PDB file of C-alpha atoms and ligand atoms in Angstrom:
ATOM      1  CA  UNK A  44      47.179  80.052 -77.798  1.00  0.00           C
ATOM      2  CA  UNK A  45      47.525  78.629 -80.716  1.00  0.00           C
ATOM      3  CA  UNK A  46      44.405  77.349 -81.497  1.00  0.00           C
ATOM      4  CA  UNK A  47      41.707  79.892 -80.203  1.00  0.00           C
ATOM      5  CA  UNK A  48      38.830  78.475 -82.146  1.00  0.00           C
ATOM      6  CA  UNK A  49      39.545  74.457 -80.423  1.00  0.00           C
ATOM      7  CA  UNK A  50      39.701  76.928 -76.853  1.00  0.00           C
ATOM      8  CA  UNK A  51      36.477  78.640 -77.875  1.00  0.00           C
ATOM      9  CA  UNK A  52      34.900  75.039 -78.392  1.00  0.00           C
ATOM     10  CA  UNK A  53      36.238  73.596 -75.355  1.00  0.00           C
ATOM     11  CA  UNK A  54      34.820  76.151 -73.225  1.00  0.00           C
ATOM     12  CA  UNK A  55      31.908  76.060 -75.378  1.00  0.00           C
ATOM     13  CA  UNK A  56      31.395  72.258 -74.498  1.00  0.00           C
ATOM     14  CA  UNK A  57      32.046  73.379 -71.055  1.00  0.00           C
ATOM     15  CA  UNK A  58      29.148  75.837 -70.599  1.00  0.00           C
ATOM     16  CA  UNK A  59      26.950  73.308 -72.470  1.00  0.00           C
ATOM     17  CA  UNK A  60      27.589  70.570 -69.973  1.00  0.00           C
ATOM     18  CA  UNK A  61      24.424  70.033 -68.249  1.00  0.00           C
ATOM     19  CA  UNK A  62      25.887  71.591 -64.905  1.00  0.00           C
ATOM     20  CA  UNK A  63      22.264  72.102 -63.833  1.00  0.00           C
ATOM     21  CA  UNK A  64      22.066  68.083 -63.547  1.00  0.00           C
ATOM     22  CA  UNK A  65      21.925  66.550 -60.201  1.00  0.00           C
ATOM     23  CA  UNK A  66      21.845  63.248 -59.369  1.00  0.00           C
ATOM     24  CA  UNK A  67      21.288  60.769 -56.450  1.00  0.00           C
ATOM     25  CA  UNK A  68      21.873  57.111 -55.689  1.00  0.00           C
ATOM     26  CA  UNK A  69      19.954  54.984 -53.269  1.00  0.00           C
ATOM     27  CA  UNK A  70      21.331  51.491 -53.110  1.00  0.00           C
ATOM     28  CA  UNK A  71      21.307  50.461 -56.523  1.00  0.00           C
ATOM     29  CA  UNK A  72      18.439  52.959 -57.742  1.00  0.00           C
ATOM     30  CA  UNK A  73      19.951  55.968 -59.763  1.00  0.00           C
ATOM     31  CA  UNK A  74      17.375  59.388 -59.362  1.00  0.00           C
ATOM     32  CA  UNK A  75      18.709  61.554 -62.371  1.00  0.00           C
ATOM     33  CA  UNK A  76      17.827  65.526 -61.997  1.00  0.00           C
ATOM     34  CA  UNK A  77      14.383  65.903 -60.535  1.00  0.00           C
ATOM     35  CA  UNK A  78      13.057  69.085 -61.925  1.00  0.00           C
ATOM     36  CA  UNK A  79       9.738  71.194 -61.637  1.00  0.00           C
ATOM     37  CA  UNK A  80       8.672  73.705 -64.347  1.00  0.00           C
ATOM     38  CA  UNK A  81       7.911  77.118 -63.216  1.00  0.00           C
ATOM     39  CA  UNK A  82       4.196  77.979 -62.920  1.00  0.00           C
ATOM     40  CA  UNK A  83       2.456  81.335 -62.559  1.00  0.00           C
ATOM     41  CA  UNK A  84       1.563  82.366 -58.829  1.00  0.00           C
ATOM     42  CA  UNK A  85      -1.981  81.544 -59.244  1.00  0.00           C
ATOM     43  CA  UNK A  86      -1.544  78.273 -60.565  1.00  0.00           C
ATOM     44  CA  UNK A  87      -2.112  75.787 -57.044  1.00  0.00           C
ATOM     45  CA  UNK A  88      -0.268  73.017 -59.098  1.00  0.00           C
ATOM     46  CA  UNK A  89       2.365  71.822 -60.743  1.00  0.00           C
ATOM     47  CA  UNK A  90       4.523  68.423 -61.762  1.00  0.00           C
ATOM     48  CA  UNK A  91       7.946  67.273 -61.010  1.00  0.00           C
ATOM     49  CA  UNK A  92       9.905  65.092 -63.835  1.00  0.00           C
ATOM     50  CA  UNK A  93      12.651  63.140 -62.943  1.00  0.00           C
ATOM     51  CA  UNK A  94      14.891  60.089 -64.441  1.00  0.00           C
ATOM     52  CA  UNK A  95      14.524  56.336 -62.608  1.00  0.00           C
ATOM     53  CA  UNK A  96      17.284  53.970 -63.020  1.00  0.00           C
ATOM     54  CA  UNK A  97      17.480  50.614 -61.378  1.00  0.00           C
ATOM     55  CA  UNK A  98      21.029  48.981 -62.137  1.00  0.00           C
ATOM     56  CA  UNK A  99      20.035  46.597 -59.494  1.00  0.00           C
ATOM     57  CA  UNK A 100      18.966  42.689 -60.392  1.00  0.00           C
ATOM     58  CA  UNK A 101      15.581  42.747 -58.687  1.00  0.00           C
ATOM     59  CA  UNK A 102      12.397  45.110 -59.297  1.00  0.00           C
ATOM     60  CA  UNK A 103      11.641  47.713 -57.230  1.00  0.00           C
ATOM     61  CA  UNK A 104       8.892  50.486 -57.180  1.00  0.00           C
ATOM     62  CA  UNK A 105       8.373  53.692 -56.653  1.00  0.00           C
ATOM     63  CA  UNK A 106       5.240  53.653 -53.929  1.00  0.00           C
ATOM     64  CA  UNK A 107       4.786  57.417 -52.637  1.00  0.00           C
ATOM     65  CA  UNK A 108       6.536  60.699 -52.982  1.00  0.00           C
ATOM     66  CA  UNK A 109       5.590  63.872 -50.820  1.00  0.00           C
ATOM     67  CA  UNK A 110       6.929  67.313 -50.522  1.00  0.00           C
ATOM     68  CA  UNK A 111       6.480  70.169 -47.741  1.00  0.00           C
ATOM     69  CA  UNK A 112       6.020  72.316 -50.985  1.00  0.00           C
ATOM     70  CA  UNK A 113       2.534  70.870 -51.785  1.00  0.00           C
ATOM     71  CA  UNK A 114      -0.469  69.538 -49.749  1.00  0.00           C
ATOM     72  CA  UNK A 115      -0.544  66.004 -51.671  1.00  0.00           C
ATOM     73  CA  UNK A 116       1.726  64.663 -54.286  1.00  0.00           C
ATOM     74  CA  UNK A 117       0.299  61.682 -56.473  1.00  0.00           C
ATOM     75  CA  UNK A 118       2.098  59.624 -59.035  1.00  0.00           C
ATOM     76  CA  UNK A 119       0.296  60.702 -62.135  1.00  0.00           C
ATOM     77  CA  UNK A 120      -0.140  59.007 -65.726  1.00  0.00           C
ATOM     78  CA  UNK A 121      -0.830  61.039 -68.835  1.00  0.00           C
ATOM     79  CA  UNK A 122      -3.455  59.009 -71.048  1.00  0.00           C
ATOM     80  CA  UNK A 123      -4.998  60.363 -74.756  1.00  0.00           C
ATOM     81  CA  UNK A 124      -8.570  59.572 -74.365  1.00  0.00           C
ATOM     82  CA  UNK A 125     -10.220  59.489 -77.926  1.00  0.00           C
ATOM     83  CA  UNK A 126      -8.050  62.846 -78.525  1.00  0.00           C
ATOM     84  CA  UNK A 127      -8.619  64.126 -75.016  1.00  0.00           C
ATOM     85  CA  UNK A 128      -5.389  64.255 -73.017  1.00  0.00           C
ATOM     86  CA  UNK A 129      -6.385  63.132 -69.408  1.00  0.00           C
ATOM     87  CA  UNK A 130      -4.112  62.294 -65.969  1.00  0.00           C
ATOM     88  CA  UNK A 131      -4.784  59.307 -64.107  1.00  0.00           C
ATOM     89  CA  UNK A 132      -3.258  59.054 -60.655  1.00  0.00           C
ATOM     90  CA  UNK A 133      -1.088  55.509 -60.069  1.00  0.00           C
ATOM     91  CA  UNK A 134      -2.011  53.937 -56.565  1.00  0.00           C
ATOM     92  CA  UNK A 135       0.002  50.914 -57.126  1.00  0.00           C
ATOM     93  CA  UNK A 136       3.266  53.377 -58.166  1.00  0.00           C
ATOM     94  CA  UNK A 137       5.822  53.170 -60.787  1.00  0.00           C
ATOM     95  CA  UNK A 138       7.444  49.636 -61.612  1.00  0.00           C
ATOM     96  CA  UNK A 139      11.030  49.745 -61.621  1.00  0.00           C
ATOM     97  CA  UNK A 140      12.307  46.548 -63.336  1.00  0.00           C
ATOM     98  CA  UNK A 141      15.843  45.456 -63.193  1.00  0.00           C
ATOM     99  CA  UNK A 142      18.321  47.399 -65.662  1.00  0.00           C
ATOM    100  CA  UNK A 143      15.795  49.409 -66.765  1.00  0.00           C
ATOM    101  CA  UNK A 144      15.488  53.389 -67.022  1.00  0.00           C
ATOM    102  CA  UNK A 145      12.556  55.029 -66.753  1.00  0.00           C
ATOM    103  CA  UNK A 146      11.856  58.946 -67.415  1.00  0.00           C
ATOM    104  CA  UNK A 147       9.205  60.867 -65.883  1.00  0.00           C
ATOM    105  CA  UNK A 148       8.619  63.596 -68.522  1.00  0.00           C
ATOM    106  CA  UNK A 149       6.259  66.284 -69.488  1.00  0.00           C
ATOM    107  CA  UNK A 150       3.387  64.890 -71.315  1.00  0.00           C
ATOM    108  CA  UNK A 151       4.125  61.158 -70.204  1.00  0.00           C
ATOM    109  CA  UNK A 152       4.490  59.842 -66.173  1.00  0.00           C
ATOM    110  CA  UNK A 153       4.770  62.722 -63.563  1.00  0.00           C
ATOM    111  CA  UNK A 154       4.478  63.569 -60.060  1.00  0.00           C
ATOM    112  CA  UNK A 155       1.711  65.883 -59.401  1.00  0.00           C
ATOM    113  CA  UNK A 156       2.015  68.337 -56.843  1.00  0.00           C
ATOM    114  CA  UNK A 157      -1.710  69.495 -55.568  1.00  0.00           C
ATOM    115  CA  UNK A 158      -2.274  72.391 -53.408  1.00  0.00           C
ATOM    116  CA  UNK A 159       1.201  74.066 -53.603  1.00  0.00           C
ATOM    117  CA  UNK A 160       2.194  75.784 -50.978  1.00  0.00           C
ATOM    118  CA  UNK A 161       4.429  78.620 -52.469  1.00  0.00           C
ATOM    119  CA  UNK A 162       3.917  79.249 -56.223  1.00  0.00           C
ATOM    120  CA  UNK A 163       6.809  77.332 -58.349  1.00  0.00           C
ATOM    121  CA  UNK A 164       9.431  80.117 -59.019  1.00  0.00           C
ATOM    122  CA  UNK A 165      12.446  79.581 -61.586  1.00  0.00           C
ATOM    123  CA  UNK A 166      15.657  79.110 -59.693  1.00  0.00           C
ATOM    124  CA  UNK A 167      14.095  78.007 -56.415  1.00  0.00           C
ATOM    125  CA  UNK A 168      15.031  74.040 -55.007  1.00  0.00           C
ATOM    126  CA  UNK A 169      12.390  72.312 -52.700  1.00  0.00           C
ATOM    127  CA  UNK A 170      12.941  69.036 -50.922  1.00  0.00           C
ATOM    128  CA  UNK A 171      11.040  65.786 -52.386  1.00  0.00           C
ATOM    129  CA  UNK A 172      10.785  62.311 -50.768  1.00  0.00           C
ATOM    130  CA  UNK A 173      10.817  59.374 -52.659  1.00  0.00           C
ATOM    131  CA  UNK A 174       9.296  55.856 -51.116  1.00  0.00           C
ATOM    132  CA  UNK A 175      10.623  52.733 -52.720  1.00  0.00           C
ATOM    133  CA  UNK A 176       9.485  49.133 -51.961  1.00  0.00           C
ATOM    134  CA  UNK A 177      13.074  47.715 -51.676  1.00  0.00           C
ATOM    135  CA  UNK A 178      15.213  50.561 -51.666  1.00  0.00           C
ATOM    136  CA  UNK A 179      13.607  52.397 -48.741  1.00  0.00           C
ATOM    137  CA  UNK A 180      13.192  56.204 -48.782  1.00  0.00           C
ATOM    138  CA  UNK A 181      15.121  59.066 -50.295  1.00  0.00           C
ATOM    139  CA  UNK A 182      15.169  62.861 -49.958  1.00  0.00           C
ATOM    140  CA  UNK A 183      16.310  64.663 -53.138  1.00  0.00           C
ATOM    141  CA  UNK A 184      16.207  68.298 -54.230  1.00  0.00           C
ATOM    142  CA  UNK A 185      13.990  69.732 -56.985  1.00  0.00           C
ATOM    143  CA  UNK A 186      14.787  72.514 -59.176  1.00  0.00           C
ATOM    144  CA  UNK A 187      12.287  74.435 -60.566  1.00  0.00           C
ATOM    145  CA  UNK A 188      13.457  75.678 -64.186  1.00  0.00           C
ATOM    146  CA  UNK A 189      11.768  78.322 -66.675  1.00  0.00           C
ATOM    147  CA  UNK A 190       9.600  76.570 -69.209  1.00  0.00           C
ATOM    148  CA  UNK A 191       7.386  77.418 -72.095  1.00  0.00           C
ATOM    149  CA  UNK A 192       5.080  74.852 -72.002  1.00  0.00           C
ATOM    150  CA  UNK A 193       2.127  74.462 -69.193  1.00  0.00           C
ATOM    151  CA  UNK A 194       2.196  71.315 -67.252  1.00  0.00           C
ATOM    152  CA  UNK A 195       2.042  68.549 -67.093  1.00  0.00           C
TER     153      UNK A 195
HETATM  154 CU1   CU B 391      -1.085  64.933 -63.182  1.00  0.00          CU
END
């Protein structure tokens, strides 16, 4: 091989590709990389993060989520209440304006899982159903990943 360094760079580039990323499409909605952070076995709650990209021309809304992995799943928002981080449920759901992407991330808006039916162990996957006002319902697979920070 004439250019071993280039080959190495290419291989490293391939390895660095988000091989773990997974992606779902429901109508004009794109759902990117649903994941959850691995938690110690004694924890009874966790959180799911993902990206929502509304590539359509009409607004939509994520209304509700559910999973067999938890007794209940809620849409939550993190708020800084005078220096204290609190979580607030979003019973009205999450607005998805047309042509916009929204990321559910640690420290921000998230899907809260309460009453886990099994610990969130790294490497495992579980199904999550998302219900949208316009686009309807889709089941996605959540990947449990190793993480250092506690949820949410
Ligand atoms: Cu929460």
